[in-house]
Structures are given as structure tokens and as C-alpha cells.
mmCIF file of C-alpha atoms in Angstrom:
data_model
loop_
_atom_site.group_PDB
_atom_site.id
_atom_site.type_symbol
_atom_site.label_atom_id
_atom_site.label_comp_id
_atom_site.label_asym_id
_atom_site.label_seq_id
_atom_site.Cartn_x
_atom_site.Cartn_y
_atom_site.Cartn_z
ATOM 1 C CA MET A 1 103.792 120.437 125.006
ATOM 2 C CA GLY A 2 106.012 117.664 123.649
ATOM 3 C CA ASN A 3 105.801 115.569 120.525
ATOM 4 C CA LEU A 4 103.073 113.315 121.816
ATOM 5 C CA LEU A 5 99.873 114.997 123.000
ATOM 6 C CA LYS A 6 97.077 113.163 124.698
ATOM 7 C CA VAL A 7 93.675 113.766 123.128
ATOM 8 C CA LEU A 8 90.750 113.064 125.428
ATOM 9 C CA THR A 9 87.225 113.589 124.143
ATOM 10 C CA CYS A 10 83.946 112.277 125.448
ATOM 11 C CA THR A 11 83.294 110.175 122.373
ATOM 12 C CA ASP A 12 86.762 108.648 122.437
ATOM 13 C CA LEU A 13 86.892 107.551 126.070
ATOM 14 C CA GLU A 14 85.000 104.376 125.285
ATOM 15 C CA GLN A 15 87.601 103.452 122.700
ATOM 16 C CA GLY A 16 90.511 103.955 125.083
ATOM 17 C CA PRO A 17 93.181 106.677 125.062
ATOM 18 C CA ASN A 18 94.077 108.443 121.823
ATOM 19 C CA PHE A 19 97.304 110.267 121.146
ATOM 20 C CA PHE A 20 98.754 112.756 118.742
ATOM 21 C CA LEU A 21 101.879 110.931 117.655
ATOM 22 C CA ASP A 22 104.621 112.925 115.969
ATOM 23 C CA PHE A 23 105.251 110.718 112.942
ATOM 24 C CA GLU A 24 107.360 113.454 111.363
ATOM 25 C CA ASN A 25 109.940 114.241 114.030
ATOM 26 C CA ALA A 26 110.137 111.482 116.657
ATOM 27 C CA GLN A 27 113.745 110.571 117.522
ATOM 28 C CA PRO A 28 114.948 107.521 119.473
ATOM 29 C CA THR A 29 115.805 107.772 123.132
ATOM 30 C CA GLU A 30 118.819 105.896 124.480
ATOM 31 C CA SER A 31 116.655 102.937 125.510
ATOM 32 C CA GLU A 32 115.153 102.677 122.011
ATOM 33 C CA LYS A 33 118.366 102.852 120.020
ATOM 34 C CA GLU A 34 119.218 99.128 119.871
ATOM 35 C CA ILE A 35 115.908 98.084 118.310
ATOM 36 C CA TYR A 36 115.657 101.344 116.356
ATOM 37 C CA ASN A 37 119.027 100.814 114.679
ATOM 38 C CA GLN A 38 118.199 97.209 113.779
ATOM 39 C CA VAL A 39 114.918 98.221 112.160
ATOM 40 C CA ASN A 40 116.473 101.232 110.472
ATOM 41 C CA VAL A 41 118.859 98.962 108.545
ATOM 42 C CA VAL A 42 115.781 97.405 106.921
ATOM 43 C CA LEU A 43 113.754 100.575 106.436
ATOM 44 C CA LYS A 44 116.567 102.420 104.649
ATOM 45 C CA ASP A 45 116.101 99.990 101.719
ATOM 46 C CA ALA A 46 112.325 100.394 101.569
ATOM 47 C CA GLU A 47 112.183 103.365 99.213
ATOM 48 C CA GLY A 48 114.493 101.639 96.740
ATOM 49 C CA ILE A 49 112.212 98.597 96.742
ATOM 50 C CA LEU A 50 109.224 100.793 95.943
ATOM 51 C CA GLU A 51 111.102 102.556 93.164
ATOM 52 C CA ASP A 52 112.074 99.216 91.608
ATOM 53 C CA LEU A 53 108.499 97.975 91.840
ATOM 54 C CA GLN A 54 107.076 101.179 90.388
ATOM 55 C CA SER A 55 109.433 100.921 87.405
ATOM 56 C CA TYR A 56 108.712 97.213 86.866
ATOM 57 C CA ARG A 57 107.422 96.885 83.299
ATOM 58 C CA GLY A 58 107.548 93.135 82.784
ATOM 59 C CA ALA A 59 108.399 91.022 79.740
ATOM 60 C CA GLY A 60 104.890 90.708 78.330
ATOM 61 C CA HIS A 61 105.867 91.430 74.723
ATOM 62 C CA GLU A 62 108.750 88.957 74.686
ATOM 63 C CA ILE A 63 106.647 86.280 76.370
ATOM 64 C CA ARG A 64 103.776 86.675 73.894
ATOM 65 C CA GLU A 65 106.177 86.438 70.956
ATOM 66 C CA ALA A 66 107.744 83.293 72.372
ATOM 67 C CA ILE A 67 104.372 81.633 73.020
ATOM 68 C CA GLN A 68 103.074 82.499 69.550
ATOM 69 C CA HIS A 69 106.213 81.109 67.867
ATOM 70 C CA PRO A 70 107.227 78.075 69.952
ATOM 71 C CA ALA A 71 109.603 76.748 67.266
ATOM 72 C CA ASP A 72 111.609 79.961 67.039
ATOM 73 C CA GLU A 73 114.616 79.412 69.293
ATOM 74 C CA LYS A 74 115.752 83.026 69.086
ATOM 75 C CA LEU A 75 112.416 84.248 70.401
ATOM 76 C CA GLN A 76 112.553 81.643 73.187
ATOM 77 C CA GLU A 77 116.024 82.818 74.164
ATOM 78 C CA LYS A 78 114.960 86.454 73.978
ATOM 79 C CA ALA A 79 111.974 85.857 76.282
ATOM 80 C CA TRP A 80 114.072 83.869 78.743
ATOM 81 C CA GLY A 81 116.765 86.543 78.717
ATOM 82 C CA ALA A 82 114.148 89.200 79.472
ATOM 83 C CA VAL A 83 112.468 87.244 82.282
ATOM 84 C CA VAL A 84 115.522 86.070 84.254
ATOM 85 C CA PRO A 85 116.654 89.527 85.473
ATOM 86 C CA LEU A 86 113.036 90.397 86.313
ATOM 87 C CA VAL A 87 112.775 87.275 88.448
ATOM 88 C CA GLY A 88 115.915 88.477 90.199
ATOM 89 C CA LYS A 89 114.000 91.635 91.116
ATOM 90 C CA LEU A 90 111.029 89.590 92.312
ATOM 91 C CA LYS A 91 113.393 87.565 94.463
ATOM 92 C CA LYS A 92 114.729 90.795 95.993
ATOM 93 C CA PHE A 93 111.191 91.947 96.787
ATOM 94 C CA TYR A 94 110.370 88.611 98.401
ATOM 95 C CA GLU A 95 113.549 88.558 100.472
ATOM 96 C CA PHE A 96 112.820 92.091 101.634
ATOM 97 C CA SER A 97 109.423 90.903 102.882
ATOM 98 C CA GLN A 98 111.251 88.401 105.116
ATOM 99 C CA ARG A 99 113.506 91.149 106.478
ATOM 100 C CA LEU A 100 110.452 93.334 107.082
ATOM 101 C CA GLU A 101 108.744 90.507 108.934
ATOM 102 C CA ALA A 102 111.721 90.145 111.273
ATOM 103 C CA ALA A 103 111.777 93.917 111.861
ATOM 104 C CA LEU A 104 108.072 93.935 112.696
ATOM 105 C CA ARG A 105 108.467 91.122 115.196
ATOM 106 C CA GLY A 106 111.278 93.031 116.894
ATOM 107 C CA LEU A 107 109.125 96.138 117.170
ATOM 108 C CA LEU A 108 106.154 94.181 118.481
ATOM 109 C CA GLY A 109 108.376 92.663 121.137
ATOM 110 C CA ALA A 110 109.511 96.119 122.249
ATOM 111 C CA LEU A 111 106.101 97.792 122.117
ATOM 112 C CA THR A 112 104.184 95.053 123.967
ATOM 113 C CA SER A 113 106.667 93.964 126.627
ATOM 114 C CA THR A 114 106.012 94.195 130.352
ATOM 115 C CA PRO A 115 105.888 96.044 132.699
ATOM 116 C CA TYR A 116 104.501 98.872 130.565
ATOM 117 C CA SER A 117 101.119 98.819 128.892
ATOM 118 C CA PRO A 118 100.968 99.241 125.096
ATOM 119 C CA THR A 119 99.687 102.772 125.596
ATOM 120 C CA GLN A 120 102.640 103.602 127.840
ATOM 121 C CA HIS A 121 105.008 102.130 125.268
ATOM 122 C CA LEU A 122 103.590 104.369 122.552
ATOM 123 C CA GLU A 123 103.979 107.370 124.849
ATOM 124 C CA ARG A 124 107.527 106.520 125.905
ATOM 125 C CA GLU A 125 108.888 105.039 122.659
ATOM 126 C CA GLN A 126 107.670 107.336 119.925
ATOM 127 C CA ALA A 127 110.533 106.564 117.550
ATOM 128 C CA LEU A 128 109.725 102.843 117.601
ATOM 129 C CA ALA A 129 106.036 103.638 117.085
ATOM 130 C CA LYS A 130 107.055 105.761 114.114
ATOM 131 C CA GLN A 131 109.070 102.868 112.650
ATOM 132 C CA PHE A 132 106.113 100.547 113.152
ATOM 133 C CA ALA A 133 104.015 103.055 111.228
ATOM 134 C CA GLU A 134 106.662 103.305 108.499
ATOM 135 C CA ILE A 135 106.580 99.527 107.998
ATOM 136 C CA LEU A 136 102.812 99.626 107.577
ATOM 137 C CA HIS A 137 103.017 102.627 105.246
ATOM 138 C CA PHE A 138 105.552 100.832 103.055
ATOM 139 C CA THR A 139 103.451 97.675 103.091
ATOM 140 C CA LEU A 140 100.298 99.372 101.830
ATOM 141 C CA ARG A 141 102.249 101.260 99.151
ATOM 142 C CA PHE A 142 103.934 98.063 97.977
ATOM 143 C CA ASP A 143 100.659 96.169 97.769
ATOM 144 C CA GLU A 144 98.902 98.993 95.941
ATOM 145 C CA LEU A 145 101.623 98.908 93.278
ATOM 146 C CA LYS A 146 101.615 95.120 93.076
ATOM 147 C CA MET A 147 97.836 94.904 92.648
ATOM 148 C CA THR A 148 97.976 97.162 89.591
ATOM 149 C CA ASN A 149 100.809 95.256 87.905
ATOM 150 C CA PRO A 150 99.696 91.894 86.467
ATOM 151 C CA ALA A 151 103.069 91.506 84.739
ATOM 152 C CA ILE A 152 104.575 90.310 88.025
ATOM 153 C CA GLN A 153 102.593 87.080 88.175
ATOM 154 C CA ASN A 154 102.689 86.603 84.407
ATOM 155 C CA ASP A 155 106.474 86.876 84.336
ATOM 156 C CA PHE A 156 106.947 84.525 87.266
ATOM 157 C CA SER A 157 104.497 81.967 85.875
ATOM 158 C CA TYR A 158 106.332 81.983 82.536
ATOM 159 C CA TYR A 159 109.654 81.596 84.361
ATOM 160 C CA ARG A 160 108.431 78.539 86.261
ATOM 161 C CA ARG A 161 106.847 76.893 83.202
ATOM 162 C CA THR A 162 109.939 77.437 81.107
ATOM 163 C CA LEU A 163 112.264 76.257 83.865
ATOM 164 C CA SER A 164 110.221 73.080 84.285
ATOM 165 C CA ARG A 165 110.375 72.415 80.540
ATOM 166 C CA MET A 166 114.144 72.951 80.515
ATOM 167 C CA ARG A 167 114.606 70.453 83.329
ATOM 168 C CA ILE A 168 112.547 67.839 81.530
ATOM 169 C CA ASN A 169 114.679 68.327 78.421
ATOM 170 C CA ASN A 170 117.930 68.449 80.440
ATOM 171 C CA VAL A 171 118.680 71.945 79.168
ATOM 172 C CA PRO A 172 120.968 74.051 81.407
ATOM 173 C CA ALA A 173 118.971 77.013 82.677
ATOM 174 C CA GLU A 174 120.599 80.348 83.379
ATOM 175 C CA GLY A 175 119.013 81.787 86.478
ATOM 176 C CA GLU A 176 118.063 78.466 88.073
ATOM 177 C CA ASN A 177 120.737 78.870 90.738
ATOM 178 C CA GLU A 178 119.349 82.338 91.454
ATOM 179 C CA VAL A 179 115.892 80.987 92.297
ATOM 180 C CA ASN A 180 115.851 77.280 93.128
ATOM 181 C CA ASN A 181 112.684 75.211 93.226
ATOM 182 C CA GLU A 182 112.094 75.584 96.969
ATOM 183 C CA LEU A 183 112.472 79.361 96.812
ATOM 184 C CA ALA A 184 110.313 79.509 93.680
ATOM 185 C CA ASN A 185 107.515 77.705 95.534
ATOM 186 C CA ARG A 186 107.628 80.216 98.388
ATOM 187 C CA MET A 187 107.749 83.143 95.983
ATOM 188 C CA SER A 188 104.807 81.737 94.040
ATOM 189 C CA LEU A 189 102.677 81.629 97.189
ATOM 190 C CA PHE A 190 103.783 85.153 98.081
ATOM 191 C CA TYR A 191 102.883 86.694 94.709
ATOM 192 C CA ALA A 192 99.629 84.750 94.464
ATOM 193 C CA GLU A 193 98.296 86.936 97.299
ATOM 194 C CA ALA A 194 96.457 90.105 96.275
ATOM 195 C CA THR A 195 98.282 91.960 99.068
ATOM 196 C CA PRO A 196 101.405 89.879 99.738
ATOM 197 C CA MET A 197 103.173 92.251 102.124
ATOM 198 C CA LEU A 198 100.092 92.657 104.307
ATOM 199 C CA LYS A 199 99.632 88.889 104.349
ATOM 200 C CA THR A 200 103.262 88.493 105.429
ATOM 201 C CA LEU A 201 102.894 91.002 108.260
ATOM 202 C CA SER A 202 99.514 89.606 109.336
ATOM 203 C CA ASP A 203 100.949 86.100 109.549
ATOM 204 C CA ALA A 204 103.990 87.444 111.407
ATOM 205 C CA THR A 205 101.768 89.207 113.953
ATOM 206 C CA THR A 206 99.674 86.083 114.478
ATOM 207 C CA LYS A 207 102.847 84.023 114.903
ATOM 208 C CA PHE A 208 104.231 86.574 117.359
ATOM 209 C CA VAL A 209 101.141 86.187 119.533
ATOM 210 C CA SER A 210 101.171 82.378 119.361
ATOM 211 C CA GLU A 211 104.878 82.160 120.209
ATOM 212 C CA ASN A 212 104.624 84.540 123.173
ATOM 213 C CA LYS A 213 102.032 82.694 125.232
ATOM 214 C CA ASN A 214 103.144 84.389 128.454
ATOM 215 C CA LEU A 215 102.301 87.755 126.921
ATOM 216 C CA PRO A 216 98.584 88.617 127.108
ATOM 217 C CA ILE A 217 97.105 88.891 123.621
ATOM 218 C CA GLU A 218 95.610 92.219 124.734
ATOM 219 C CA ASN A 219 99.115 93.689 124.806
ATOM 220 C CA THR A 220 99.319 93.219 121.051
ATOM 221 C CA THR A 221 95.729 94.038 120.131
ATOM 222 C CA ASP A 222 95.681 97.128 122.366
ATOM 223 C CA CYS A 223 98.871 98.362 120.715
ATOM 224 C CA LEU A 224 97.205 98.025 117.303
ATOM 225 C CA SER A 225 93.865 99.523 118.324
ATOM 226 C CA THR A 226 95.579 102.474 120.001
ATOM 227 C CA MET A 227 97.607 103.159 116.857
ATOM 228 C CA ALA A 228 94.418 103.058 114.762
ATOM 229 C CA SER A 229 92.762 105.487 117.168
ATOM 230 C CA VAL A 230 95.785 107.798 117.034
ATOM 231 C CA CYS A 231 95.613 107.998 113.244
ATOM 232 C CA ARG A 232 91.849 108.495 113.157
ATOM 233 C CA VAL A 233 91.892 111.325 115.694
ATOM 234 C CA MET A 234 94.764 113.123 113.971
ATOM 235 C CA LEU A 235 93.015 112.912 110.616
ATOM 236 C CA GLU A 236 89.551 113.983 111.740
ATOM 237 C CA THR A 237 90.590 116.786 114.098
ATOM 238 C CA PRO A 238 91.633 120.011 112.296
ATOM 239 C CA GLU A 239 93.641 121.235 115.292
ATOM 240 C CA TYR A 240 95.896 118.185 115.180
ATOM 241 C CA ARG A 241 95.906 117.758 111.422
ATOM 242 C CA SER A 242 97.202 121.323 111.149
ATOM 243 C CA ARG A 243 100.322 120.204 112.999
ATOM 244 C CA PHE A 244 101.454 118.212 109.951
ATOM 245 C CA THR A 245 104.249 120.056 108.179
ATOM 246 C CA ASN A 246 104.411 117.583 105.268
ATOM 247 C CA GLU A 247 101.377 117.109 103.032
ATOM 248 C CA GLU A 248 102.321 113.434 102.608
ATOM 249 C CA THR A 249 101.633 112.821 106.307
ATOM 250 C CA VAL A 250 97.898 112.557 105.586
ATOM 251 C CA SER A 251 98.318 109.604 103.212
ATOM 252 C CA PHE A 252 100.881 108.180 105.641
ATOM 253 C CA CYS A 253 98.327 108.206 108.482
ATOM 254 C CA LEU A 254 95.608 106.722 106.273
ATOM 255 C CA ARG A 255 97.782 103.781 105.251
ATOM 256 C CA VAL A 256 98.962 103.178 108.799
ATOM 257 C CA MET A 257 95.378 103.231 110.084
ATOM 258 C CA VAL A 258 94.271 100.639 107.538
ATOM 259 C CA GLY A 259 97.345 98.507 108.179
ATOM 260 C CA VAL A 260 96.812 98.285 111.932
ATOM 261 C CA ILE A 261 93.106 97.551 111.429
ATOM 262 C CA ILE A 262 94.008 94.567 109.245
ATOM 263 C CA LEU A 263 96.617 93.310 111.693
ATOM 264 C CA TYR A 264 94.141 93.713 114.559
ATOM 265 C CA ASP A 265 91.503 91.811 112.609
ATOM 266 C CA HIS A 266 93.911 88.914 112.098
ATOM 267 C CA VAL A 267 95.076 88.717 115.692
ATOM 268 C CA HIS A 268 91.972 89.550 117.727
ATOM 269 C CA PRO A 269 89.743 86.515 118.460
ATOM 270 C CA VAL A 270 86.577 88.269 117.200
ATOM 271 C CA GLY A 271 88.168 90.659 114.717
ATOM 272 C CA ALA A 272 88.043 94.387 114.083
ATOM 273 C CA PHE A 273 84.410 94.488 112.968
ATOM 274 C CA ALA A 274 82.792 93.025 116.084
ATOM 275 C CA LYS A 275 80.831 95.234 118.469
ATOM 276 C CA THR A 276 83.391 94.524 121.194
ATOM 277 C CA SER A 277 86.278 95.732 119.013
ATOM 278 C CA LYS A 278 88.320 98.576 120.470
ATOM 279 C CA ILE A 279 88.637 100.110 117.011
ATOM 280 C CA ASP A 280 85.953 102.594 115.952
ATOM 281 C CA MET A 281 85.444 101.065 112.510
ATOM 282 C CA LYS A 282 82.655 103.447 111.550
ATOM 283 C CA GLY A 283 84.846 106.427 112.441
ATOM 284 C CA CYS A 284 87.846 105.011 110.569
ATOM 285 C CA ILE A 285 85.826 104.322 107.426
ATOM 286 C CA LYS A 286 84.302 107.798 107.606
ATOM 287 C CA VAL A 287 87.808 109.265 107.667
ATOM 288 C CA LEU A 288 88.670 107.235 104.576
ATOM 289 C CA LYS A 289 85.499 108.258 102.744
ATOM 290 C CA ASP A 290 86.120 111.920 103.558
ATOM 291 C CA GLN A 291 89.288 111.818 101.418
ATOM 292 C CA PRO A 292 89.365 112.214 97.602
ATOM 293 C CA PRO A 293 88.045 108.854 96.279
ATOM 294 C CA ASN A 294 91.003 108.162 94.015
ATOM 295 C CA SER A 295 93.412 108.472 96.911
ATOM 296 C CA VAL A 296 91.771 105.865 99.155
ATOM 297 C CA GLU A 297 90.054 103.347 96.885
ATOM 298 C CA GLY A 298 92.983 100.955 97.218
ATOM 299 C CA LEU A 299 92.820 101.209 101.005
ATOM 300 C CA LEU A 300 89.082 100.556 101.066
ATOM 301 C CA ASN A 301 89.614 97.585 98.761
ATOM 302 C CA ALA A 302 92.278 96.232 101.110
ATOM 303 C CA LEU A 303 89.596 96.169 103.811
ATOM 304 C CA ARG A 304 86.632 95.273 101.616
ATOM 305 C CA CYS A 305 87.946 92.490 99.435
ATOM 306 C CA VAL A 306 90.874 90.884 101.167
ATOM 307 C CA TYR A 307 90.562 90.680 104.906
ATOM 308 C CA VAL A 308 86.897 91.021 105.884
ATOM 309 C CA PRO A 309 85.651 87.585 107.006
ATOM 310 C CA THR A 310 82.259 86.422 105.737
ATOM 311 C CA HIS A 311 80.513 86.842 109.079
ATOM 312 C CA ASP A 312 81.677 90.473 109.317
ATOM 313 C CA ARG A 313 80.828 91.666 105.803
ATOM 314 C CA LYS A 314 77.351 92.931 106.752
ATOM 315 C CA ILE A 315 78.866 95.064 109.494
ATOM 316 C CA PHE A 316 81.460 96.433 107.091
ATOM 317 C CA ALA A 317 78.814 97.153 104.438
ATOM 318 C CA LYS A 318 76.709 98.988 107.027
ATOM 319 C CA CYS A 319 79.710 101.147 107.940
ATOM 320 C CA LEU A 320 80.222 102.024 104.284
ATOM 321 C CA ASN A 321 76.582 102.943 103.769
ATOM 322 C CA THR A 322 76.041 104.953 106.935
ATOM 323 C CA THR A 323 79.157 107.106 107.148
#
């Protein structure tokens, strides 16, 4: 029956075609390999980034000691010595976000190009669709870890304050060449976001649409809405969910579904929560609420607190209360 099975139900016809997409086993065809290989170079580093972020403990103790004893030069040096290598890690995370942005734009170009429709692209180019999903999965995992680690912003703020003070006093600063002022400004904006990776990808998707004026915006939004529908149907239909051979595929699909909803909401003129949206928001939220609460609270928060515009919050609240 193939890796990609079309699922047609009466309730889903209004939302457009839905597919069972083999996120576990899809392999690139010859025509996909060029883009696939380019994106794969980026994705192979993703797990290492997550491991580094998960193990990030920060320099809170050293910073507190230095602040409480400003005249103690040894404590100042100790705090600075602890923070500099951590800022090197933060720089690596930020630079990876730029690589991920470029990879996403390449995938969007492939999955929305003419003469095929977005739905046809997802049918024909399953490996690229899988990579698109993997980028979104990584993004949600990264942001979930970042949101629960206040040390990241505390460390970077201390680094910038201390670096500024060193410059005023003409003190040579180890690590300044690693993160110059221009880069520090960009990193500061990045880490100030509650969900920095999602913000990066949302901005990249919006920029992709604005730069490709000859490409109908529906090519991009339909690609996103179809992917959201794919994930929802696979998660809510036992027959298709039973096809998963890896238990992690459920959380994978949940993160991908939320990621494409957020991208759709940023790109579509009226957003994901409007009545004319091609995404079944009530169905998607029901799928999320049907999972163990601890496993999806971060995903609901990503929708609830970060990306829901003011004029759509009543619709979102109604979905939460009626599913």
C-alpha cells in the first residue's frame, strides 16, 4: 500500500486531503537527494545541540558570589571564567538556528514549487516532508528546554554587563573576540524570545513568502495545513497510529502538528484560528488534550501564550473549553 496512504473521511473532506505520512521510514528519491543531502548536513547536528542544551547548568553560583563581593577580584575572575565558555555554547546554539533557518527555506522552496500542488509534493517527496517535520520537532524540543532554563538569559546578561564594564575600564576581555558586540546584540534578541527557535522559523517562513511574490501564498499555507491535518489524523485514528513502530513517534507528531500550526498562523493573512482556516483547530487541540497532561503542557503553552493574537484568543479559549 506504500508508505503514504490517503485517508479520506467525510469529516475531513472540508479540511482538504489528509495523508498517513511515514515519518519513520521515508527515504529520498533521486529527485529529492540534492535538497535532502543539504538539509541532512544540518539535521545531523541537531541531537548534539539538544544534548548540550539539556546539560546546560549555567554559572548562577559564580555570578551570585561575584555580585555579592564586587571588590573580590578572584571571585570576579572566577565568574568570568565560568561564563565565557557558556557563552560559547550559546553562540553555537544561535548559529545553529541560522543554519536551521536556511534549511527550512530550502525545504519550503522544494515543497511549494510549481507545477505540483503542496499536496502532490507531500505525496511525491516524503523524505523532504519528513525532514521538514524533523526541523519542527527539534524546534519544539529546543524551545521547551530553553523555557525551563532561566540560567541562559542570566548568564548572557551577566556576560554583556561585565563586558561593557571591561570596555569602559579598558580591560582586555577574554571571549570578546568570540562574541563581538554586533553578534551579542543579535543573540540577545534571540534569547529574549520565550520560544526563540520557533520565532526564527516563523520569521523565515514569512520572509520566504514575501520574497517569492510569484508563488501563491496558498502554496505555503496549504503545505502547512496539510501537514497539520496529516499529524492530527494519524494521532486520532487507532488504525493509523498502530502503524507507528517507535513509541516516540507520537510525541514527534504532536510537536510537528503544533509547529506547523504556528507557522501557518504567522503566514496566513487571517491566521490559524479564523473560521476560514484550513486547519481544524478544535480537532488539533482535542488531540493534544487527549494526551497525558505533563507531556503536552509545553505545546499548549506554545499556542496559548506565545503566538495567539489578541483577536483570536476567544476562539482559542473556546476550543480549549469545548474539546
